[in-house]
Short mmCIF file of C-alpha atoms in Angstrom, two decimals:
data_model
loop_
_atom_site.label_atom_id
_atom_site.label_comp_id
_atom_site.label_asym_id
_atom_site.label_seq_id
_atom_site.Cartn_x
_atom_site.Cartn_y
_atom_site.Cartn_z
CA MET A 826 89.46 81.50 161.35
CA ARG A 827 91.89 81.68 158.52
CA GLY A 828 94.40 84.52 158.54
CA VAL A 829 95.22 86.84 155.72
CA VAL A 830 98.37 86.31 153.76
CA SER A 831 99.88 88.30 150.92
CA LYS A 832 100.28 86.97 147.39
CA ALA A 833 104.03 86.99 147.80
CA LYS A 834 103.71 84.73 150.82
CA ARG A 835 101.83 82.17 148.74
CA GLY A 836 105.07 81.54 146.87
CA ARG A 837 103.87 81.96 143.30
CA LYS A 838 106.53 80.99 140.76
CA ASN A 839 108.29 83.38 138.41
CA LYS A 840 107.40 83.60 134.75
CA GLY A 841 109.02 80.92 132.68
CA GLN A 842 109.72 78.54 135.52
CA THR A 843 108.52 75.17 134.38
CA GLU A 844 109.92 72.85 136.91
CA SER A 845 111.19 73.16 140.47
CA PRO A 846 113.54 70.74 142.20
CA ALA A 847 111.65 68.40 144.44
CA PRO A 848 112.34 68.70 148.17
CA ASN A 849 114.77 66.12 149.47
CA THR A 850 112.86 64.05 151.94
CA ALA A 851 115.58 61.43 152.19
CA ALA A 852 117.18 63.54 154.91
CA ALA A 853 114.09 62.67 156.98
CA PRO A 854 113.19 65.98 158.61
CA ALA A 855 109.94 65.82 160.51
CA ALA A 856 107.16 66.96 158.19
CA GLU A 857 105.50 70.13 159.30
CA ALA A 858 102.15 69.58 160.94
CA PRO A 859 99.09 71.59 159.93
CA LYS A 860 98.55 74.67 162.04
CA GLU A 861 95.85 74.38 164.66
CA LYS A 862 94.05 77.44 163.37
CA HIS A 863 93.25 75.74 160.08
CA LYS A 864 89.78 74.32 159.88
CA SER A 865 89.72 70.59 160.39
CA ARG A 866 88.15 68.63 157.58
CA GLN A 867 86.56 65.27 157.80
CA SER A 868 88.85 62.44 156.81
CA LEU A 869 88.08 60.63 153.60
CA SER A 870 89.27 57.29 154.96
CA ILE A 871 86.86 54.36 154.80
CA SER A 872 85.55 53.18 158.14
CA LYS A 873 86.62 49.90 159.71
CA LYS A 874 83.23 48.40 158.91
CA ASP A 875 83.52 49.33 155.23
CA GLN A 876 87.11 48.10 155.23
CA ASP A 877 86.02 44.64 156.34
CA ALA A 878 83.39 44.52 153.58
CA LEU A 879 85.90 45.56 150.97
CA ALA A 880 88.45 43.08 152.27
CA GLN A 881 86.00 40.24 151.70
CA GLN A 882 85.44 41.36 148.10
CA GLN A 883 89.15 41.73 147.38
CA ASP A 884 90.29 38.13 147.53
CA GLN A 885 93.59 38.92 145.96
CA THR A 886 94.36 41.70 148.41
CA ALA A 887 93.39 39.53 151.36
CA ALA A 888 95.46 36.64 150.05
CA SER A 889 98.58 38.78 149.69
CA ALA A 890 98.05 40.28 153.11
CA SER A 891 97.76 36.86 154.76
CA ARG A 892 101.46 36.22 154.12
CA VAL A 893 102.36 39.12 156.33
CA GLY A 894 100.52 38.03 159.46
CA SER A 895 98.45 39.91 161.96
CA SER A 896 100.86 40.49 164.83
CA SER A 897 100.06 44.17 165.22
CA ALA A 898 96.51 44.32 163.90
CA GLY A 899 95.05 44.60 167.38
CA SER A 900 97.38 47.33 168.56
CA THR A 901 96.85 49.70 165.66
CA SER A 902 93.54 50.67 164.12
CA ALA A 903 93.78 52.09 160.62
CA SER A 904 91.11 52.55 158.01
CA THR A 905 91.58 51.71 154.38
CA GLY A 906 91.34 54.59 151.95
CA SER A 907 89.96 54.22 148.46
CA ALA A 908 92.61 54.51 145.79
CA GLY A 909 92.15 54.74 142.11
CA GLY A 910 94.39 52.03 140.79
CA GLY A 911 95.86 51.90 137.36
CA GLY A 912 95.72 49.20 134.79
CA TYR A 913 97.92 47.01 136.93
CA GLN A 914 95.03 44.87 138.20
CA GLY A 915 92.13 46.26 136.23
CA LEU A 916 89.92 47.07 139.24
CA PRO A 917 89.81 49.92 141.76
CA GLN A 918 92.22 49.05 144.55
CA VAL A 919 92.16 49.67 148.28
CA GLY A 920 95.05 50.25 150.63
CA SER A 921 96.66 47.41 152.53
CA PRO A 922 94.73 46.08 155.53
CA PRO A 923 96.01 46.93 159.03
CA SER A 924 97.41 43.40 159.28
CA ALA A 925 100.22 44.55 156.98
CA LEU A 926 101.66 46.58 159.86
CA ARG A 927 104.51 44.63 161.39
CA GLU A 928 108.14 45.13 162.26
CA LEU A 929 110.32 44.23 159.27
CA PRO A 930 114.10 44.06 158.97
CA ALA A 931 115.97 46.82 157.16
CA LEU A 932 116.42 46.40 153.43
CA ARG A 933 120.17 46.99 153.70
CA ASP A 934 120.51 44.11 156.16
CA ALA A 935 118.53 41.61 154.10
CA PRO A 936 120.29 39.10 151.80
CA PRO A 937 120.22 40.25 148.14
CA ASN A 938 118.00 37.34 147.11
CA LYS A 939 115.41 38.31 149.75
CA ARG A 940 115.34 42.06 149.19
CA GLU A 941 112.67 42.12 146.50
CA GLU A 942 110.20 40.16 148.63
CA LEU A 943 111.00 42.36 151.63
CA PHE A 944 110.60 45.43 149.44
CA LYS A 945 107.10 44.27 148.48
CA LEU A 946 106.20 43.67 152.14
CA LYS A 947 107.30 47.17 153.00
CA LEU A 948 105.24 48.55 150.12
CA GLN A 949 102.22 46.73 151.53
CA LEU A 950 102.92 48.20 154.95
CA CYS A 951 103.08 51.70 153.43
CA GLY A 952 99.71 51.08 151.77
CA VAL A 953 97.92 51.19 155.13
CA ILE A 954 95.93 54.43 155.27
CA PHE A 955 95.48 56.31 158.55
CA SER A 956 93.03 58.95 159.65
CA PHE A 957 94.70 62.21 160.68
CA ASP A 958 91.59 63.78 162.17
CA ASP A 959 92.98 62.94 165.60
CA PRO A 960 96.75 63.53 165.69
CA THR A 961 97.07 61.48 168.88
CA SER A 962 95.53 58.29 167.51
CA ASP A 963 97.48 55.38 166.01
CA LYS A 964 100.81 57.04 166.78
CA ARG A 965 102.76 53.79 166.64
CA GLY A 966 101.30 52.75 163.28
CA LYS A 967 101.74 56.20 161.78
CA ASP A 968 105.34 56.38 162.91
CA MET A 969 106.06 52.87 161.63
CA LYS A 970 104.64 53.73 158.21
CA ARG A 971 106.51 57.04 157.97
CA GLN A 972 109.83 55.48 158.96
CA THR A 973 109.29 52.72 156.40
CA LEU A 974 108.52 55.27 153.68
CA LEU A 975 111.66 57.20 154.55
CA GLU A 976 113.66 53.99 154.46
CA LEU A 977 112.32 53.20 150.98
CA VAL A 978 113.23 56.67 149.70
CA ASP A 979 116.69 56.40 151.21
CA TYR A 980 117.21 52.94 149.75
CA VAL A 981 116.16 53.78 146.18
CA ASN A 982 118.47 56.82 146.23
CA THR A 983 121.42 54.42 146.10
CA PRO A 984 122.70 52.78 142.89
CA ALA A 985 121.88 49.34 144.31
CA GLY A 986 118.39 50.49 145.31
CA GLN A 987 117.67 51.72 141.78
CA LYS A 988 118.08 48.16 140.52
CA ILE A 989 115.00 47.09 142.46
CA PHE A 990 112.68 48.99 140.09
CA THR A 991 111.86 45.90 138.05
CA GLU A 992 108.54 45.11 136.42
CA SER A 993 107.81 42.48 139.08
CA VAL A 994 107.54 45.16 141.81
CA MET A 995 105.66 47.77 139.75
CA SER A 996 102.22 46.41 140.56
CA ASP A 997 102.83 46.56 144.34
CA LEU A 998 104.60 49.90 144.02
CA MET A 999 101.73 51.54 142.12
CA ALA A 1000 99.19 50.02 144.49
CA MET A 1001 100.99 51.69 147.40
CA VAL A 1002 101.34 55.03 145.64
CA SER A 1003 97.72 55.02 144.50
CA ALA A 1004 96.46 54.11 147.97
CA ASN A 1005 98.23 57.13 149.45
CA VAL A 1006 97.96 59.69 146.67
CA CYS A 1007 94.79 59.00 144.65
CA ARG A 1008 92.02 60.20 146.89
CA ALA A 1009 89.02 62.50 146.76
CA LEU A 1010 89.87 66.04 147.80
CA PRO A 1011 87.71 67.65 150.49
CA PRO A 1012 85.16 70.14 149.17
CA ALA A 1013 86.30 73.76 149.08
CA THR A 1014 84.68 76.17 151.50
CA ASP A 1015 82.34 78.71 149.91
CA ASP A 1016 84.04 81.72 151.49
CA PHE A 1017 87.60 80.75 150.56
CA ASP A 1018 89.52 83.54 148.81
CA PRO A 1019 92.76 82.24 147.27
CA GLU A 1020 94.17 85.77 147.10
CA GLU A 1021 93.79 86.47 150.82
CA ASP A 1022 93.09 83.32 152.84
CA GLU A 1023 95.70 80.83 153.92
CA PRO A 1024 95.29 77.42 152.26
CA VAL A 1025 94.08 74.45 154.26
CA LEU A 1026 97.11 72.21 154.57
CA GLU A 1027 96.80 68.47 154.01
CA PRO A 1028 96.72 66.77 157.47
CA ALA A 1029 98.17 63.54 156.06
CA TRP A 1030 101.22 65.36 154.68
CA PRO A 1031 103.77 63.51 156.92
CA HIS A 1032 102.94 60.35 154.92
CA LEU A 1033 101.84 61.94 151.65
CA GLN A 1034 105.03 63.94 151.19
CA VAL A 1035 107.29 60.89 151.45
CA ALA A 1036 104.99 58.85 149.20
CA TYR A 1037 105.28 61.58 146.54
CA GLU A 1038 109.05 61.69 146.97
CA PHE A 1039 109.30 57.92 146.59
CA PHE A 1040 107.17 57.95 143.44
CA LEU A 1041 109.25 60.79 142.01
CA ARG A 1042 112.39 58.67 142.48
CA PHE A 1043 110.65 55.88 140.57
CA ILE A 1044 109.62 58.13 137.68
CA VAL A 1045 113.02 59.78 137.20
CA SER A 1046 115.00 56.55 137.58
CA SER A 1047 116.97 55.53 134.51
CA GLU A 1048 116.46 51.91 135.58
CA VAL A 1049 112.71 52.13 134.99
CA ASN A 1050 111.73 50.78 131.57
CA ALA A 1051 109.14 53.20 130.17
CA LYS A 1052 107.59 50.56 127.92
CA ALA A 1053 106.97 48.25 130.89
CA ALA A 1054 106.03 51.01 133.35
CA LYS A 1055 103.35 52.61 131.14
CA LYS A 1056 101.09 49.61 131.84
CA TYR A 1057 101.08 50.67 135.50
CA VAL A 1058 101.49 54.45 135.18
CA ASP A 1059 98.52 54.49 132.83
CA GLN A 1060 96.10 57.14 131.59
CA ARG A 1061 93.72 56.62 134.46
CA PHE A 1062 96.47 57.31 136.95
CA CYS A 1063 97.59 60.41 135.00
CA LEU A 1064 94.01 61.71 135.03
CA GLN A 1065 93.86 61.30 138.81
CA LEU A 1066 97.11 63.26 139.16
CA VAL A 1067 95.66 66.09 137.06
CA GLU A 1068 92.55 66.17 139.25
CA LEU A 1069 94.71 66.40 142.38
CA PHE A 1070 96.02 69.78 141.22
CA ASP A 1071 92.91 71.27 142.82
CA SER A 1072 94.45 70.58 146.24
CA GLU A 1073 94.65 73.66 148.43
CA ASP A 1074 98.03 72.59 149.80
CA PRO A 1075 100.74 74.34 147.71
CA ARG A 1076 103.30 71.72 148.79
CA GLU A 1077 101.27 68.97 147.17
CA ARG A 1078 100.74 70.97 143.98
CA ASP A 1079 104.49 71.54 143.73
CA TYR A 1080 105.18 67.80 143.86
CA LEU A 1081 102.39 67.10 141.37
CA LYS A 1082 103.82 69.67 138.96
CA THR A 1083 107.25 68.03 139.02
CA ILE A 1084 105.90 64.49 138.80
CA LEU A 1085 103.41 65.13 135.97
CA HIS A 1086 106.08 66.95 133.99
CA ARG A 1087 108.43 63.97 134.40
CA ILE A 1088 105.68 61.55 133.36
CA TYR A 1089 105.02 63.69 130.26
CA GLY A 1090 108.68 63.53 129.35
CA LYS A 1091 109.11 59.80 130.02
CA PHE A 1092 105.93 58.34 128.53
CA MET A 1093 105.43 59.69 125.03
CA SER A 1094 102.23 57.68 124.50
CA HIS A 1095 100.56 59.62 127.34
CA ARG A 1096 101.39 63.11 126.07
CA SER A 1097 98.28 63.78 124.02
CA PHE A 1098 96.06 62.42 126.79
CA ILE A 1099 97.72 64.63 129.43
CA ARG A 1100 97.26 67.72 127.27
CA ARG A 1101 93.56 66.88 126.79
CA ALA A 1102 93.12 66.30 130.52
CA ILE A 1103 94.65 69.70 131.29
CA SER A 1104 92.45 71.29 128.61
CA ASN A 1105 89.35 69.85 130.27
CA VAL A 1106 90.42 71.35 133.60
CA PHE A 1107 90.72 74.75 131.91
CA TYR A 1108 87.33 74.42 130.19
CA ARG A 1109 85.64 73.55 133.48
CA PHE A 1110 87.40 76.41 135.23
CA VAL A 1111 86.63 79.09 132.61
CA TYR A 1112 83.10 78.15 131.61
CA GLU A 1113 81.68 76.57 134.79
CA THR A 1114 83.34 77.03 138.18
CA GLU A 1115 86.01 79.76 137.99
CA ARG A 1116 87.47 77.97 141.01
CA HIS A 1117 90.60 75.85 140.87
CA ASN A 1118 93.75 75.93 142.97
CA GLY A 1119 96.24 74.53 140.48
CA ILE A 1120 95.82 76.60 137.30
CA GLY A 1121 99.20 78.28 137.81
CA GLU A 1122 101.04 74.99 138.26
CA LEU A 1123 99.36 73.42 135.23
CA LEU A 1124 100.35 76.44 133.16
CA GLU A 1125 103.95 76.08 134.33
CA ILE A 1126 103.97 72.55 132.95
CA LEU A 1127 102.40 73.76 129.70
CA GLY A 1128 105.00 76.50 129.35
CA SER A 1129 107.68 73.83 129.07
CA ILE A 1130 105.50 71.65 126.81
CA ILE A 1131 104.74 74.52 124.41
CA ASN A 1132 108.43 75.36 124.27
CA GLY A 1133 109.00 71.91 122.76
CA PHE A 1134 106.30 72.13 120.09
CA ALA A 1135 107.51 71.51 116.56
CA ILE A 1136 107.03 74.07 113.79
CA PRO A 1137 104.67 74.39 111.99
CA LEU A 1138 102.25 74.07 114.89
CA LYS A 1139 99.75 71.23 114.70
CA LYS A 1140 96.06 71.99 114.40
CA GLU A 1141 95.37 70.60 117.88
CA HIS A 1142 97.96 72.97 119.38
CA LEU A 1143 96.34 75.97 117.68
CA GLN A 1144 92.92 74.86 118.88
CA PHE A 1145 94.27 74.57 122.42
CA LEU A 1146 95.52 78.15 122.18
CA VAL A 1147 92.19 79.55 120.98
CA ARG A 1148 89.84 77.41 123.08
CA ALA A 1149 91.74 77.07 126.35
CA LEU A 1150 94.61 79.52 126.83
CA ILE A 1151 93.10 82.77 125.50
CA PRO A 1152 89.81 82.33 127.46
CA LEU A 1153 91.87 81.94 130.65
CA HIS A 1154 92.13 85.75 130.60
CA LYS A 1155 88.40 85.98 131.45
CA PRO A 1156 88.10 84.75 135.09
CA LYS A 1157 88.17 87.29 137.89
CA CYS A 1158 91.11 85.55 139.58
CA VAL A 1159 93.37 85.80 136.52
CA GLY A 1160 95.92 87.71 138.59
CA LEU A 1161 96.78 84.51 140.49
CA TYR A 1162 98.18 82.79 137.41
CA HIS A 1163 98.74 85.62 134.93
CA GLN A 1164 102.53 85.33 134.89
CA GLN A 1165 102.38 81.67 133.87
CA LEU A 1166 99.60 82.33 131.34
CA SER A 1167 101.52 85.21 129.78
CA TYR A 1168 104.58 83.00 129.42
CA CYS A 1169 102.56 80.35 127.55
CA ILE A 1170 101.06 82.97 125.23
CA ILE A 1171 104.48 84.45 124.43
CA GLN A 1172 105.81 80.97 123.67
CA TYR A 1173 103.14 80.59 120.99
CA VAL A 1174 103.99 83.94 119.38
CA GLU A 1175 107.70 83.09 119.40
CA LYS A 1176 106.92 79.75 117.72
CA ASP A 1177 104.57 81.19 115.10
CA ALA A 1178 104.15 84.96 114.59
CA ASP A 1179 100.80 84.38 112.86
CA THR A 1180 99.27 83.35 116.20
CA ALA A 1181 99.57 86.98 117.33
CA THR A 1182 96.45 87.91 115.35
CA PRO A 1183 93.99 85.49 117.03
CA ILE A 1184 95.73 86.12 120.36
CA LEU A 1185 95.25 89.90 120.21
CA ASN A 1186 91.69 89.60 118.90
CA GLY A 1187 90.79 87.29 121.77
CA PHE A 1188 92.88 89.37 124.15
CA PHE A 1189 90.87 92.53 123.55
CA ARG A 1190 87.57 90.63 123.76
CA CYS A 1191 88.59 89.63 127.29
CA TRP A 1192 89.93 93.09 128.21
CA PRO A 1193 88.84 94.01 131.79
CA TRP A 1194 87.67 97.58 131.20
CA SER A 1195 86.08 97.78 134.65
CA CYS A 1196 89.16 96.65 136.61
CA SER A 1197 92.23 98.88 136.56
CA GLY A 1198 94.50 96.35 138.28
CA LYS A 1199 93.87 93.71 135.63
CA GLN A 1200 94.30 96.26 132.85
CA VAL A 1201 97.82 96.96 134.10
CA LEU A 1202 98.56 93.22 134.04
CA PHE A 1203 97.20 92.92 130.52
CA LEU A 1204 99.25 95.90 129.34
CA ASN A 1205 102.38 94.15 130.63
CA GLU A 1206 101.49 91.11 128.54
CA LEU A 1207 100.51 93.25 125.56
CA GLU A 1208 103.95 94.89 125.50
CA GLU A 1209 105.66 91.49 125.26
CA ILE A 1210 103.37 90.45 122.40
CA LEU A 1211 103.92 93.70 120.53
CA GLU A 1212 107.69 93.20 120.68
CA LEU A 1213 107.20 90.02 118.60
CA LEU A 1214 104.58 91.45 116.25
CA GLY A 1215 105.53 91.44 112.56
CA ALA A 1216 104.43 93.90 109.88
CA ASP A 1217 101.94 91.45 108.33
CA GLN A 1218 100.26 90.73 111.64
CA LEU A 1219 100.18 94.45 112.52
CA ASN A 1220 98.33 95.26 109.28
CA GLN A 1221 95.59 92.79 110.26
CA ILE A 1222 95.21 94.03 113.82
CA SER A 1223 96.28 97.71 113.73
CA LYS A 1224 92.85 99.36 113.98
CA THR A 1225 91.73 97.17 116.88
CA LEU A 1226 95.09 97.54 118.61
CA PHE A 1227 95.36 101.33 118.44
CA THR A 1228 91.66 101.88 119.24
CA ASN A 1229 92.06 99.88 122.44
CA LEU A 1230 95.29 101.71 123.25
CA ALA A 1231 93.41 104.99 122.88
CA ARG A 1232 90.76 103.75 125.32
CA CYS A 1233 93.49 102.89 127.83
CA LEU A 1234 95.03 106.36 127.38
CA ASP A 1235 91.58 107.86 128.01
CA SER A 1236 91.06 105.84 131.21
CA ASP A 1237 89.94 107.57 134.41
CA HIS A 1238 92.53 105.60 136.39
CA PHE A 1239 95.98 107.17 136.25
CA GLN A 1240 97.83 103.85 136.64
CA VAL A 1241 96.23 102.47 133.46
CA VAL A 1242 97.12 105.65 131.56
CA GLU A 1243 100.64 105.64 132.97
CA ARG A 1244 101.24 101.99 132.04
CA ALA A 1245 99.91 102.57 128.52
CA LEU A 1246 102.22 105.59 128.09
CA PHE A 1247 105.19 103.50 129.22
CA LEU A 1248 104.82 101.56 125.96
CA TRP A 1249 106.51 104.52 124.26
CA ASN A 1250 109.54 103.99 126.53
CA ASN A 1251 110.16 100.65 124.80
CA GLU A 1252 112.99 101.31 122.34
CA HIS A 1253 112.07 98.40 120.08
CA LEU A 1254 108.44 99.49 119.71
CA VAL A 1255 109.42 103.11 119.06
CA ASN A 1256 112.34 102.46 116.71
CA SER A 1257 111.07 99.57 114.60
CA GLY A 1258 107.82 98.31 116.12
CA CYS A 1259 104.18 99.26 115.94
CA LEU A 1260 104.73 102.70 117.53
CA SER A 1261 107.55 103.74 115.20
CA ARG A 1262 107.71 106.49 112.56
CA LEU A 1263 106.58 103.96 109.90
CA ASN A 1264 103.19 103.57 111.59
CA ALA A 1265 102.71 107.18 112.67
CA GLN A 1266 100.10 107.79 109.94
CA THR A 1267 97.97 105.02 111.44
CA VAL A 1268 98.49 105.42 115.16
CA LEU A 1269 98.61 109.19 115.77
CA PRO A 1270 95.12 110.10 114.42
CA ILE A 1271 93.60 107.47 116.73
CA ILE A 1272 95.48 108.32 119.94
CA TYR A 1273 95.95 112.10 119.52
CA GLY A 1274 92.79 113.06 121.43
CA PRO A 1275 93.51 111.30 124.75
CA LEU A 1276 97.21 112.19 124.43
CA TYR A 1277 96.40 115.88 124.11
CA LYS A 1278 94.00 115.83 127.08
CA ASN A 1279 96.59 114.09 129.26
CA SER A 1280 99.35 116.48 128.18
CA SER A 1281 97.41 119.62 129.05
CA GLY A 1282 96.76 119.66 132.75
CA HIS A 1283 96.42 116.05 133.97
CA TRP A 1284 96.45 116.01 137.78
CA ASN A 1285 99.24 113.38 137.81
CA ALA A 1286 102.56 114.97 136.87
CA THR A 1287 104.05 111.70 135.58
CA VAL A 1288 101.13 111.10 133.22
CA GLU A 1289 101.25 114.69 131.98
CA GLY A 1290 105.00 114.53 131.34
CA LEU A 1291 104.83 111.17 129.53
CA ALA A 1292 101.98 112.36 127.30
CA GLN A 1293 103.91 115.51 126.39
CA ASN A 1294 106.96 113.43 125.47
CA VAL A 1295 104.90 111.18 123.18
CA LEU A 1296 103.32 114.15 121.40
CA LYS A 1297 106.73 115.76 120.99
CA MET A 1298 108.11 112.54 119.49
CA TYR A 1299 105.38 112.35 116.84
CA MET A 1300 105.70 116.05 116.11
CA GLU A 1301 109.36 115.49 115.33
CA TYR A 1302 108.49 112.45 113.21
CA ASP A 1303 106.01 114.27 110.97
CA LEU A 1304 105.05 117.88 111.67
CA VAL A 1305 102.50 118.00 108.86
CA LEU A 1306 100.70 114.94 110.22
CA TYR A 1307 100.85 116.42 113.72
CA ASP A 1308 99.24 119.65 112.56
CA GLN A 1309 96.54 117.73 110.70
CA CYS A 1310 95.73 115.72 113.83
CA THR A 1311 95.66 118.91 115.93
CA THR A 1312 93.29 120.63 113.49
CA ALA A 1313 91.05 117.55 113.27
CA TYR A 1314 90.97 117.21 117.07
CA PHE A 1315 89.89 120.81 117.71
CA LYS A 1316 87.32 120.56 114.93
CA GLU A 1317 85.85 117.45 116.50
CA GLU A 1318 85.86 119.12 119.90
CA GLU A 1319 84.04 122.14 118.48
CA GLU A 1320 81.45 119.91 116.80
CA ALA A 1321 81.01 117.95 120.01
CA LYS A 1322 80.40 121.19 121.94
CA LYS A 1323 77.85 122.28 119.35
CA LYS A 1324 76.05 118.96 119.63
CA ILE A 1325 75.98 119.23 123.41
CA GLN A 1326 74.68 122.79 123.20
CA ALA A 1327 72.04 121.77 120.64
CA ILE A 1328 70.85 119.00 122.93
CA ALA A 1329 70.72 121.41 125.89
CA ASP A 1330 68.77 123.95 123.83
CA ARG A 1331 66.32 121.28 122.74
CA TRP A 1332 65.72 120.25 126.34
CA GLN A 1333 65.07 123.87 127.26
CA GLU A 1334 62.48 124.07 124.52
CA ILE A 1335 60.81 120.89 125.76
CA GLU A 1336 60.76 122.22 129.33
CA LYS A 1337 59.27 125.54 128.13
CA MET A 1338 56.57 123.69 126.17
CA ALA A 1339 55.77 121.55 129.21
CA THR A 1340 55.53 124.65 131.42
CA ASP A 1341 53.23 126.42 128.94
CA ASN A 1342 50.97 123.36 128.64
CA ARG A 1343 50.73 123.05 132.43
CA SER A 1344 49.78 126.74 132.73
CA GLN A 1345 47.07 126.39 130.07
CA ARG A 1346 45.56 123.37 131.82
CA MET A 1347 45.47 125.23 135.12
CA ILE A 1348 43.73 128.19 133.48
CA ALA A 1349 41.23 125.91 131.78
CA ALA A 1350 40.53 124.10 135.04
CA ALA A 1351 39.93 127.38 136.88
#
């Protein structure tokens, strides 16, 4: 059974963080094994029987593997996993056959003219896919592959090793990476709660981690020619990376975040496609499933991307804001990624103040009136937006804004009221923003009622004190306006009491009529 873990333990990133340094696997620490208490999931590796059938169909793969020999094929059984290849050979690829497993000399010891061929052989060896359902099986093959992966990472970390990233090795390199990385994720369990349950860690992480690290070294290398590499790191491969963000393992999502961000920066021709792919993930999440593990990480990437948008914003960027980002406030699990989402929204307002109007309109349509915890989150975001709000935008949105603020001040939950009142502690909003003296004529008549109720006997002393301070501030701003609002409030209260009394009197009349009719029927029946 999965244990319960706090949100802080899940290691969510701070607002504004767009990229984290990748772990250094070149030091070769033993990768942490999945805990025994995690539910085991069926491996997605292809069986030996299916592997043989695929090997017959893949003449090219079999031909390249025949050079390596079959010295250790009998001692190690490994199944070949399906891997979505790129455009490098035009067809879906499979991992290397088990015959690729053999002892090979170290790259550092090989003559310079033989290193590229040896490098390719080692890539083929690392393309062998193992099943990790049974940790005790294929130990020799698993260890051989892991040590080879670590050797490759260590080698390409050197200036001489960087030179090996030529176009002639890219096909083999991407075949190896795809075989390890591009796989179908296991289906999520129905009762999984991302806010409370521990994630199911990837059992193949000892190999997967080093494969990610190796690919990251390839992507960030200055020796890699982007024009040549984009034929191998193609759109299909980028789409598979985006789909892998649904992995439950936070370690994998962290690598994916760094790698996809680097790909976005290196390959300009892929940028529009990557943004569309991320948009489609958001659409599916908001309008269909409301389940995805990597929304926060994708938003971290977008925070950096949005920061680089040119002004004026393109139409497609504005559409992305309205159709994808704003609706992300709707799902129940918005608290898991709200920091990253808020950062992206603020980036838009900083780029173009006019975006504040559609943002706030959509924001209040998504407002979680039935959930106090989410309302507090939204009020945090609202304060940041209001700090950037200009006079023109405020004129368009003022009635909606202040009406919703009044509803928050009238909330039954003291934390919502308290957080709303804290807006008046913001010096910018009070001195020159939407809550300042300039806007008192608009804001005070709308919020006076709930402010007065909270200031006169609210059970929470903090709420009562804050409400009194706000009323005092507006009274000092404009005493005439304050008196008008006071008079109007008590008049409305008196009218409301009269209406309530009139309704009660009418019900009494109806009850009296019903009683009289019942008595008459009883007399008539007797």
